[in-house]
Amino acid sequence: MTGLVDVDRLTGTVFSDGWRPASGGAVADVVEPATGKTLVQVGVAAASDVTRAASVAARGGQAWAARPAADRAAVLRRAAGLLEEHRAEVARWLVREGGAVRAKAETEIADTVEEILQAAALATQPHGQVLPSAPGRSSLARRVPLGVVGVISPWNVPLLLALRSVAPALALGNAVILKPDIRTPVSGGLVVARLFEEAGLPRDVLHVLPGDAVAGAALTADPIVSMVSFTGSTAVGREVGAAAGRTLKRVSLELGGNNALIVLDDAGVEAAAAAGAFASFFHQGQICMAAGRHIVHTAVAEAYVRRLTEEARRLTVGDPWTDPVDLGPVIDGRQLERIHTIVRDSVAAGAELRCGGAPDGPFYPPTVLAGVTRRMPAFTREIFGPVAPVVVVRDDDEAAAVANDTEYGLVAAVRTGSVERGLRLADRLRTGMIHVNDQTVNHQAVVPFGGFGASGNGARHGAQFAWDSYTQWQWLTTREDRP
């Protein structure tokens, strides 16, 4: 195999028991956000494609679940090896299709390889436990696959956020229908199809259906689909959860965040500002873990804002495919306008624009807002752009109160000269993940990744925590004689 992605093969197609045109014949342009150039046209799945895929996946999943666990693990390990082999090609798609800078693309691929390998290890772990029972009877609690798992993945980290659900679901014996975002259908979907096609996964086990809300709604409503794993906005996540409830299917929701980076008065300002810049500006701020609120003690606030502004001004912005830049384009015009509206309205409400704040074509520069209050849009809304709003507080009590003043609860970070002080503050924060003396954007394949409140429904991604998402308990007893 010389290449992973054959553009001619992908044009107008979906992957469902092999490559085929979408049933309605609809296609969508995959647009490079930095230039507006069309990279490829992919098939757009209709509701009938989802219905057909669910039926095929149900049959294929039974045979897949019956395969020896070691066989399933071997397929995943081969997929991970193929991703390593074709990492340069996949990185090109992440850069051109999603606007990622090269370092972000390389990091995403490395993290995805680790996710697949950790998932492969699940297959051969113990599947249950022996329970106490009466003499002469064996009593077991064992985990069994759910059946058909639907995965709805986003555009911002398309490869990783697809495979962190697809890989463990497959490893644990499920069939999968993946609906990648229509803005990144290649790096978030059709690359996944090709990896597993070449790795030897039976073609009726994984179905990749790029699509819009129509396909997503069909996947959520289909009675054959036992579970939906959704990563995306809180607004859409609420709709997915409500629809899944009508068919009583399990749903895993990993949603948005309005994350706090707290800087206490004993923190090193230079290191804290460097961490804050990374947390707000990495991948143009288009990360659910981005620092959306910098909550800074009054004693160091002006020094922090000054240093953060210096960090922002030295960052370069441009086309990551042609130039070695720090920030690439915003994903599309609608998101660009959303970012700018939040900045503009916050400045009109009294926030001080220290740098940035003016879009340039598809690019939005790193932006620092000082003097932000708790009623401004830059505080209350998830920006999902390269904006660092700074809120000043008097003490640790106010820092905790301000950090918790949000419906979200994904991640927080605390910068301090005392780990003990940081831990005391961490105990008061209502959030799924907390980092003391680090920044908010952190990922590992082995951690229980997920949030509280409007950031999710308590489901967790990562290694052994996937057991709770993609299997269910079954009680089995046996005895030799009749009771």
Short mmCIF file of C-alpha atoms in Angstrom, two decimals:
data_model
loop_
_atom_site.label_atom_id
_atom_site.label_comp_id
_atom_site.label_asym_id
_atom_site.label_seq_id
_atom_site.Cartn_x
_atom_site.Cartn_y
_atom_site.Cartn_z
CA MET A 1 0.00 0.00 0.00
CA THR A 2 1.61 3.28 -1.11
CA GLY A 3 -0.95 5.70 0.35
CA LEU A 4 -3.81 5.57 2.79
CA VAL A 5 -6.23 8.09 1.27
CA ASP A 6 -7.22 7.76 -2.40
CA VAL A 7 -9.14 10.94 -3.20
CA ASP A 8 -10.78 9.44 -6.27
CA ARG A 9 -12.06 6.54 -4.20
CA LEU A 10 -13.48 8.89 -1.55
CA THR A 11 -15.28 11.21 -3.94
CA GLY A 12 -19.02 11.02 -3.32
CA THR A 13 -18.81 7.87 -1.18
CA VAL A 14 -19.44 6.62 2.33
CA PHE A 15 -17.99 3.48 3.94
CA SER A 16 -20.69 0.95 4.82
CA ASP A 17 -20.00 -2.71 4.07
CA GLY A 18 -17.51 -1.38 1.53
CA TRP A 19 -17.23 1.91 -0.35
CA ARG A 20 -20.53 3.03 -1.89
CA PRO A 21 -22.29 6.23 -2.97
CA ALA A 22 -24.54 7.80 -0.35
CA SER A 23 -28.10 6.60 -0.95
CA GLY A 24 -29.48 10.03 -1.78
CA GLY A 25 -26.58 10.91 -4.03
CA ALA A 26 -25.77 14.04 -2.00
CA VAL A 27 -22.17 15.25 -1.80
CA ALA A 28 -20.43 17.94 0.23
CA ASP A 29 -17.33 19.97 -0.49
CA VAL A 30 -14.52 19.54 2.02
CA VAL A 31 -13.13 23.07 2.22
CA GLU A 32 -9.66 24.11 3.37
CA PRO A 33 -10.46 26.82 5.94
CA ALA A 34 -7.25 28.80 5.32
CA THR A 35 -7.86 29.24 1.58
CA GLY A 36 -11.46 28.30 0.79
CA LYS A 37 -10.19 25.68 -1.66
CA THR A 38 -12.20 22.48 -2.12
CA LEU A 39 -10.01 19.50 -1.26
CA VAL A 40 -12.46 16.68 -2.07
CA GLN A 41 -16.17 15.95 -2.32
CA VAL A 42 -17.53 13.29 0.01
CA GLY A 43 -20.84 11.53 0.15
CA VAL A 44 -23.39 12.86 2.64
CA ALA A 45 -25.24 10.07 4.43
CA ALA A 46 -29.03 10.11 4.42
CA ALA A 47 -31.26 8.62 7.09
CA SER A 48 -31.65 5.52 4.91
CA ASP A 49 -27.86 5.00 4.97
CA VAL A 50 -27.98 4.95 8.77
CA THR A 51 -30.88 2.47 8.79
CA ARG A 52 -29.08 0.14 6.41
CA ALA A 53 -25.78 0.43 8.30
CA ALA A 54 -27.45 -0.39 11.61
CA SER A 55 -28.98 -3.58 10.20
CA VAL A 56 -25.69 -4.72 8.65
CA ALA A 57 -23.71 -3.79 11.75
CA ALA A 58 -26.03 -5.79 14.00
CA ARG A 59 -25.28 -8.95 12.02
CA GLY A 60 -21.58 -8.24 11.65
CA GLY A 61 -21.22 -7.33 15.30
CA GLN A 62 -22.40 -10.75 16.46
CA ALA A 63 -19.62 -12.51 14.57
CA TRP A 64 -17.10 -9.90 15.66
CA ALA A 65 -18.01 -10.32 19.34
CA ALA A 66 -17.60 -14.09 18.97
CA ARG A 67 -14.04 -13.70 17.68
CA PRO A 68 -11.28 -14.49 20.21
CA ALA A 69 -10.30 -11.42 22.19
CA ALA A 70 -6.71 -11.78 21.01
CA ASP A 71 -7.89 -11.53 17.38
CA ARG A 72 -9.77 -8.30 18.07
CA ALA A 73 -6.74 -6.88 19.85
CA ALA A 74 -4.50 -7.79 16.92
CA VAL A 75 -6.71 -5.86 14.47
CA LEU A 76 -6.48 -2.74 16.62
CA ARG A 77 -2.72 -3.05 16.97
CA ARG A 78 -2.40 -3.30 13.19
CA ALA A 79 -4.53 -0.17 12.81
CA ALA A 80 -2.24 1.68 15.22
CA GLY A 81 0.79 0.54 13.23
CA LEU A 82 -0.78 1.73 9.98
CA LEU A 83 -1.46 5.14 11.49
CA GLU A 84 2.20 5.37 12.50
CA GLU A 85 3.23 4.31 9.00
CA HIS A 86 1.05 6.96 7.34
CA ARG A 87 1.39 9.69 9.94
CA ALA A 88 2.79 12.25 7.45
CA GLU A 89 -0.15 11.74 5.10
CA VAL A 90 -2.72 11.91 7.89
CA ALA A 91 -1.04 15.02 9.31
CA ARG A 92 -1.48 16.74 5.95
CA TRP A 93 -5.22 16.15 6.14
CA LEU A 94 -5.40 17.45 9.72
CA VAL A 95 -3.56 20.61 8.66
CA ARG A 96 -5.44 21.29 5.44
CA GLU A 97 -8.91 20.06 6.36
CA GLY A 98 -9.07 21.22 9.98
CA GLY A 99 -6.68 24.18 10.05
CA ALA A 100 -4.33 22.57 12.56
CA VAL A 101 -0.75 23.76 12.85
CA ARG A 102 1.74 20.97 12.25
CA ALA A 103 2.65 20.50 15.92
CA LYS A 104 -1.02 20.05 16.81
CA ALA A 105 -1.47 17.53 13.99
CA GLU A 106 1.57 15.51 15.07
CA THR A 107 0.43 15.54 18.70
CA GLU A 108 -3.05 14.43 17.73
CA ILE A 109 -1.70 11.47 15.76
CA ALA A 110 0.62 10.39 18.58
CA ASP A 111 -2.23 10.59 21.10
CA THR A 112 -4.52 8.65 18.76
CA VAL A 113 -1.99 5.84 18.38
CA GLU A 114 -1.85 5.57 22.15
CA GLU A 115 -5.66 5.54 22.39
CA ILE A 116 -5.84 2.63 19.93
CA LEU A 117 -3.15 0.65 21.73
CA GLN A 118 -4.78 1.20 25.12
CA ALA A 119 -8.08 0.06 23.62
CA ALA A 120 -6.44 -3.06 22.17
CA ALA A 121 -5.29 -3.99 25.67
CA LEU A 122 -8.89 -3.93 26.92
CA ALA A 123 -9.85 -6.91 24.80
CA THR A 124 -7.68 -9.34 26.73
CA GLN A 125 -8.36 -8.01 30.21
CA PRO A 126 -10.65 -9.97 32.60
CA HIS A 127 -14.27 -9.57 31.54
CA GLY A 128 -15.93 -10.15 34.89
CA GLN A 129 -15.75 -11.71 38.31
CA VAL A 130 -16.85 -14.81 40.24
CA LEU A 131 -19.62 -14.11 42.73
CA PRO A 132 -20.39 -16.00 45.94
CA SER A 133 -23.18 -18.54 45.50
CA ALA A 134 -24.76 -21.67 46.88
CA PRO A 135 -22.83 -24.96 46.89
CA GLY A 136 -22.90 -26.69 43.53
CA ARG A 137 -23.68 -23.51 41.59
CA SER A 138 -21.33 -21.21 39.71
CA SER A 139 -22.29 -17.52 39.70
CA LEU A 140 -20.55 -15.06 37.38
CA ALA A 141 -20.86 -11.36 36.61
CA ARG A 142 -19.51 -10.76 33.14
CA ARG A 143 -19.35 -7.80 30.81
CA VAL A 144 -20.90 -8.25 27.38
CA PRO A 145 -20.90 -5.93 24.35
CA LEU A 146 -23.78 -3.52 23.85
CA GLY A 147 -24.19 -4.44 20.18
CA VAL A 148 -24.15 -1.48 17.79
CA VAL A 149 -22.52 1.73 19.05
CA GLY A 150 -23.06 5.07 17.33
CA VAL A 151 -20.26 7.64 17.48
CA ILE A 152 -20.87 11.29 16.59
CA SER A 153 -17.53 13.10 16.53
CA PRO A 154 -16.54 16.77 16.14
CA TRP A 155 -14.30 18.75 13.79
CA ASN A 156 -11.80 20.31 16.20
CA VAL A 157 -9.73 17.20 17.09
CA PRO A 158 -11.33 14.93 14.51
CA LEU A 159 -9.09 11.87 14.48
CA LEU A 160 -8.50 11.54 18.20
CA LEU A 161 -12.06 12.29 19.28
CA ALA A 162 -13.43 9.73 16.83
CA LEU A 163 -11.04 6.93 17.73
CA ARG A 164 -11.20 7.38 21.49
CA SER A 165 -14.75 6.02 21.14
CA VAL A 166 -14.42 3.81 18.04
CA ALA A 167 -11.35 1.89 19.24
CA PRO A 168 -12.57 0.76 22.69
CA ALA A 169 -16.03 0.00 21.34
CA LEU A 170 -14.51 -2.32 18.72
CA ALA A 171 -12.05 -3.86 21.17
CA LEU A 172 -14.87 -4.83 23.51
CA GLY A 173 -16.82 -6.61 20.77
CA ASN A 174 -19.22 -3.98 19.44
CA ALA A 175 -19.95 -2.93 15.88
CA VAL A 176 -19.68 0.83 15.27
CA ILE A 177 -21.36 3.46 13.10
CA LEU A 178 -19.22 6.60 13.01
CA LYS A 179 -20.70 9.91 11.88
CA PRO A 180 -17.85 12.42 11.58
CA ASP A 181 -18.51 16.14 11.28
CA ILE A 182 -19.14 17.13 7.69
CA ARG A 183 -16.37 19.76 7.92
CA THR A 184 -13.67 17.16 8.63
CA PRO A 185 -14.99 13.92 7.14
CA VAL A 186 -11.62 12.69 5.87
CA SER A 187 -9.35 13.10 8.91
CA GLY A 188 -12.26 12.40 11.27
CA GLY A 189 -13.87 9.52 9.43
CA LEU A 190 -12.68 8.16 6.11
CA VAL A 191 -9.10 7.86 7.40
CA VAL A 192 -10.54 5.72 10.21
CA ALA A 193 -12.34 3.53 7.66
CA ARG A 194 -9.13 3.05 5.68
CA LEU A 195 -7.05 2.20 8.76
CA PHE A 196 -9.40 -0.58 9.82
CA GLU A 197 -10.03 -1.75 6.28
CA GLU A 198 -6.30 -2.32 5.83
CA ALA A 199 -5.96 -3.76 9.34
CA GLY A 200 -8.35 -6.59 8.46
CA LEU A 201 -11.49 -5.58 10.33
CA PRO A 202 -14.53 -7.24 8.71
CA ARG A 203 -16.15 -4.56 6.60
CA ASP A 204 -19.62 -5.05 8.11
CA VAL A 205 -18.37 -4.15 11.61
CA LEU A 206 -17.38 -0.48 11.09
CA HIS A 207 -19.49 1.97 9.08
CA VAL A 208 -18.36 5.57 8.45
CA LEU A 209 -21.15 7.92 7.37
CA PRO A 210 -20.20 11.60 7.03
CA GLY A 211 -23.32 13.64 7.46
CA ASP A 212 -25.19 16.54 8.94
CA ALA A 213 -27.94 16.76 11.54
CA VAL A 214 -30.19 14.43 9.50
CA ALA A 215 -27.76 11.52 9.80
CA GLY A 216 -27.09 12.35 13.45
CA ALA A 217 -30.78 12.32 14.29
CA ALA A 218 -31.29 9.02 12.47
CA LEU A 219 -28.39 7.44 14.35
CA THR A 220 -29.71 8.62 17.70
CA ALA A 221 -33.24 7.42 16.97
CA ASP A 222 -32.47 4.05 15.39
CA PRO A 223 -33.73 1.24 17.68
CA ILE A 224 -30.92 -1.11 16.66
CA VAL A 225 -28.26 1.30 17.95
CA SER A 226 -27.74 0.50 21.63
CA MET A 227 -25.56 3.44 22.58
CA VAL A 228 -24.46 6.84 21.24
CA SER A 229 -21.15 8.47 22.12
CA PHE A 230 -21.39 12.18 21.29
CA THR A 231 -18.66 14.80 21.48
CA GLY A 232 -19.66 18.35 20.65
CA SER A 233 -21.51 21.41 21.86
CA THR A 234 -23.70 21.41 24.94
CA ALA A 235 -26.70 22.64 22.95
CA VAL A 236 -26.57 19.73 20.51
CA GLY A 237 -25.63 17.32 23.30
CA ARG A 238 -28.89 18.12 25.08
CA GLU A 239 -30.80 17.24 21.91
CA VAL A 240 -28.86 13.99 21.52
CA GLY A 241 -29.52 13.05 25.14
CA ALA A 242 -33.25 13.75 24.84
CA ALA A 243 -33.54 11.75 21.61
CA ALA A 244 -31.57 8.82 23.03
CA GLY A 245 -33.84 8.77 26.06
CA ARG A 246 -36.86 8.13 23.88
CA THR A 247 -35.40 4.78 22.78
CA LEU A 248 -33.79 4.10 26.18
CA LYS A 249 -30.32 3.80 24.66
CA ARG A 250 -27.21 4.58 26.61
CA VAL A 251 -25.63 7.93 25.81
CA SER A 252 -22.18 9.33 26.55
CA LEU A 253 -22.00 13.12 26.27
CA GLU A 254 -18.64 14.92 26.26
CA LEU A 255 -19.60 18.54 25.78
CA GLY A 256 -18.28 22.08 26.08
CA GLY A 257 -16.37 23.92 28.75
CA ASN A 258 -15.80 27.43 30.07
CA ASN A 259 -12.66 26.53 31.91
CA ALA A 260 -10.87 28.51 34.59
CA LEU A 261 -7.13 29.04 34.89
CA ILE A 262 -6.59 30.48 38.38
CA VAL A 263 -3.41 32.46 39.08
CA LEU A 264 -2.76 33.05 42.79
CA ASP A 265 -0.59 35.79 44.23
CA ASP A 266 2.33 33.44 44.97
CA ALA A 267 2.54 32.11 41.40
CA GLY A 268 5.45 32.82 39.09
CA VAL A 269 3.93 35.32 36.68
CA GLU A 270 6.15 34.50 33.70
CA ALA A 271 5.46 30.76 33.84
CA ALA A 272 1.78 31.32 34.56
CA ALA A 273 1.38 33.62 31.56
CA ALA A 274 3.14 31.12 29.27
CA ALA A 275 0.77 28.41 30.50
CA GLY A 276 -2.19 30.74 30.07
CA ALA A 277 -1.21 31.61 26.51
CA PHE A 278 -0.96 27.95 25.54
CA ALA A 279 -4.27 27.16 27.25
CA SER A 280 -6.18 29.90 25.42
CA PHE A 281 -4.46 30.03 22.03
CA PHE A 282 -3.57 26.40 21.20
CA HIS A 283 -5.42 25.35 18.02
CA GLN A 284 -6.95 28.82 17.85
CA GLY A 285 -8.72 28.17 21.16
CA GLN A 286 -10.92 25.57 19.45
CA ILE A 287 -10.48 22.99 22.22
CA CYS A 288 -13.08 22.07 24.82
CA MET A 289 -10.31 22.26 27.45
CA ALA A 290 -9.19 25.78 26.47
CA ALA A 291 -8.85 28.35 29.26
CA GLY A 292 -11.89 30.57 28.73
CA ARG A 293 -11.46 32.53 31.95
CA HIS A 294 -8.17 33.65 33.52
CA ILE A 295 -8.97 34.30 37.17
CA VAL A 296 -6.05 36.27 38.61
CA HIS A 297 -5.27 37.58 42.10
CA THR A 298 -5.22 41.36 42.24
CA ALA A 299 -1.64 41.48 43.54
CA VAL A 300 -0.27 40.01 40.29
CA ALA A 301 -3.07 40.90 37.87
CA GLU A 302 -1.43 43.77 35.99
CA ALA A 303 1.91 41.96 35.68
CA TYR A 304 0.08 38.85 34.45
CA VAL A 305 -1.95 40.73 31.85
CA ARG A 306 1.15 42.52 30.61
CA ARG A 307 3.09 39.29 30.25
CA LEU A 308 0.15 37.44 28.69
CA THR A 309 -0.19 40.25 26.14
CA GLU A 310 3.50 39.94 25.28
CA GLU A 311 3.04 36.21 24.76
CA ALA A 312 0.04 36.82 22.50
CA ARG A 313 1.79 39.45 20.37
CA ARG A 314 4.77 37.25 19.59
CA LEU A 315 2.61 34.44 18.16
CA THR A 316 2.31 34.20 14.37
CA VAL A 317 -0.95 33.59 12.53
CA GLY A 318 -1.41 32.26 9.00
CA ASP A 319 -1.85 29.27 6.72
CA PRO A 320 -0.29 26.26 8.50
CA TRP A 321 0.07 24.37 5.21
CA THR A 322 2.40 26.96 3.68
CA ASP A 323 4.00 28.69 6.69
CA PRO A 324 5.45 27.63 10.10
CA VAL A 325 2.85 29.55 12.10
CA ASP A 326 1.64 29.28 15.70
CA LEU A 327 -2.07 29.69 14.94
CA GLY A 328 -4.01 28.65 11.86
CA PRO A 329 -7.48 29.63 10.62
CA VAL A 330 -10.76 29.45 12.46
CA ILE A 331 -12.78 26.51 11.11
CA ASP A 332 -15.39 28.58 9.23
CA GLY A 333 -16.96 32.00 8.86
CA ARG A 334 -19.81 31.34 11.26
CA GLN A 335 -17.44 30.44 14.07
CA LEU A 336 -15.24 33.45 13.25
CA GLU A 337 -18.22 35.79 13.53
CA ARG A 338 -19.27 34.17 16.80
CA ILE A 339 -15.83 34.78 18.34
CA HIS A 340 -15.72 38.37 17.15
CA THR A 341 -19.24 39.11 18.42
CA ILE A 342 -18.31 37.93 21.92
CA VAL A 343 -15.17 40.09 21.90
CA ARG A 344 -16.95 43.13 20.48
CA ASP A 345 -19.87 42.90 22.91
CA SER A 346 -17.54 42.45 25.88
CA VAL A 347 -15.51 45.51 24.91
CA ALA A 348 -18.74 47.48 24.53
CA ALA A 349 -19.65 46.35 28.07
CA GLY A 350 -16.37 47.72 29.46
CA ALA A 351 -13.67 45.10 28.87
CA GLU A 352 -10.25 46.48 27.87
CA LEU A 353 -8.81 45.13 24.62
CA ARG A 354 -5.06 44.70 25.21
CA CYS A 355 -4.26 43.03 21.87
CA GLY A 356 -5.95 41.30 18.95
CA GLY A 357 -9.68 41.63 18.47
CA ALA A 358 -9.71 42.19 14.69
CA PRO A 359 -10.27 39.27 12.27
CA ASP A 360 -8.14 39.05 9.15
CA GLY A 361 -9.84 36.90 6.55
CA PRO A 362 -10.29 33.42 8.07
CA PHE A 363 -7.79 34.18 10.85
CA TYR A 364 -8.41 35.59 14.33
CA PRO A 365 -5.37 36.86 16.24
CA PRO A 366 -4.58 35.95 19.85
CA THR A 367 -6.71 38.35 21.88
CA VAL A 368 -6.36 39.47 25.50
CA LEU A 369 -9.24 41.14 27.35
CA ALA A 370 -8.57 42.79 30.72
CA GLY A 371 -11.13 44.08 33.18
CA VAL A 372 -13.64 41.34 32.39
CA THR A 373 -16.56 41.01 34.79
CA ARG A 374 -18.92 38.15 35.49
CA ARG A 375 -21.75 39.63 33.42
CA MET A 376 -19.83 40.06 30.17
CA PRO A 377 -20.22 37.58 27.28
CA ALA A 378 -16.49 36.79 27.44
CA PHE A 379 -17.10 35.40 30.93
CA THR A 380 -20.47 33.73 30.54
CA ARG A 381 -20.10 32.08 27.11
CA GLU A 382 -17.82 29.37 25.79
CA ILE A 383 -15.83 31.36 23.21
CA PHE A 384 -14.11 28.50 21.34
CA GLY A 385 -11.61 30.94 19.89
CA PRO A 386 -8.17 32.43 20.67
CA VAL A 387 -9.37 34.83 23.37
CA ALA A 388 -8.04 35.16 26.93
CA PRO A 389 -10.46 37.05 29.22
CA VAL A 390 -8.89 38.12 32.54
CA VAL A 391 -10.98 38.49 35.71
CA VAL A 392 -9.40 39.97 38.86
CA VAL A 393 -10.17 38.51 42.32
CA ARG A 394 -9.14 39.47 45.87
CA ASP A 395 -8.43 36.07 47.45
CA ASP A 396 -8.76 32.30 47.21
CA ASP A 397 -12.41 32.36 48.33
CA GLU A 398 -13.39 34.72 45.53
CA ALA A 399 -11.29 32.73 43.04
CA ALA A 400 -13.24 29.57 43.89
CA ALA A 401 -16.57 31.36 43.69
CA VAL A 402 -15.78 32.95 40.33
CA ALA A 403 -14.42 29.68 38.89
CA ASN A 404 -17.60 27.85 39.92
CA ASP A 405 -19.86 30.57 38.50
CA THR A 406 -20.65 28.62 35.33
CA GLU A 407 -22.94 25.83 34.21
CA TYR A 408 -19.89 24.00 32.82
CA GLY A 409 -17.50 21.77 34.75
CA LEU A 410 -14.90 20.24 32.46
CA VAL A 411 -11.42 21.26 33.63
CA ALA A 412 -9.63 23.84 35.76
CA ALA A 413 -6.02 24.72 36.49
CA VAL A 414 -4.41 26.46 39.46
CA ARG A 415 -1.05 28.26 39.36
CA THR A 416 0.56 28.73 42.78
CA GLY A 417 3.86 28.61 44.63
CA SER A 418 2.39 26.09 47.08
CA VAL A 419 1.05 22.73 45.94
CA GLU A 420 -0.74 22.39 49.29
CA ARG A 421 -2.56 25.68 48.68
CA GLY A 422 -3.40 24.55 45.18
CA LEU A 423 -4.86 21.28 46.46
CA ARG A 424 -7.01 23.10 49.02
CA LEU A 425 -8.43 25.26 46.25
CA ALA A 426 -8.86 22.24 43.96
CA ASP A 427 -11.09 20.61 46.58
CA ARG A 428 -13.52 23.51 46.16
CA LEU A 429 -13.79 23.41 42.36
CA ARG A 430 -16.71 21.64 40.71
CA THR A 431 -15.03 20.23 37.65
CA GLY A 432 -14.16 16.84 36.23
CA MET A 433 -10.40 17.46 35.90
CA ILE A 434 -8.04 19.75 37.82
CA HIS A 435 -4.35 20.51 37.20
CA VAL A 436 -2.21 22.22 39.83
CA ASN A 437 0.72 24.17 38.38
CA ASP A 438 -0.11 23.25 34.82
CA GLN A 439 -2.60 24.54 32.28
CA THR A 440 -6.03 23.33 31.23
CA VAL A 441 -5.26 21.58 27.93
CA ASN A 442 -4.07 18.14 29.00
CA HIS A 443 -4.78 14.68 27.59
CA GLN A 444 -3.72 11.11 28.32
CA ALA A 445 -5.25 7.90 27.04
CA VAL A 446 -5.30 6.31 30.51
CA VAL A 447 -7.21 8.96 32.48
CA PRO A 448 -10.96 9.26 33.23
CA PHE A 449 -11.62 12.13 30.81
CA GLY A 450 -14.94 13.90 31.26
CA GLY A 451 -16.79 16.67 33.06
CA PHE A 452 -19.66 17.74 35.29
CA GLY A 453 -22.78 19.78 34.65
CA ALA A 454 -23.19 21.17 31.15
CA SER A 455 -19.83 19.65 30.20
CA GLY A 456 -21.27 16.14 30.10
CA ASN A 457 -23.37 13.46 31.73
CA GLY A 458 -20.62 11.93 33.82
CA ALA A 459 -19.45 9.40 31.22
CA ARG A 460 -15.71 8.94 31.02
CA HIS A 461 -13.29 8.20 28.18
CA GLY A 462 -9.93 6.51 28.60
CA ALA A 463 -8.47 3.00 28.95
CA GLN A 464 -10.23 0.91 31.61
CA PHE A 465 -12.93 3.54 32.08
CA ALA A 466 -14.26 2.56 28.64
CA TRP A 467 -15.65 -0.65 30.13
CA ASP A 468 -18.46 1.35 31.71
CA SER A 469 -19.37 2.98 28.39
CA TYR A 470 -19.22 0.14 25.89
CA THR A 471 -20.30 -2.99 27.81
CA GLN A 472 -23.04 -3.97 30.20
CA TRP A 473 -23.11 -6.40 33.08
CA GLN A 474 -24.72 -9.80 32.68
CA TRP A 475 -25.29 -12.28 35.51
CA LEU A 476 -24.74 -15.95 34.58
CA THR A 477 -25.22 -18.99 36.77
CA THR A 478 -24.65 -22.68 36.08
CA ARG A 479 -25.12 -25.92 38.02
CA GLU A 480 -24.83 -29.56 37.12
CA ASP A 481 -28.07 -30.84 38.66
CA ARG A 482 -31.63 -29.54 38.73
CA PRO A 483 -32.42 -27.34 41.75
#
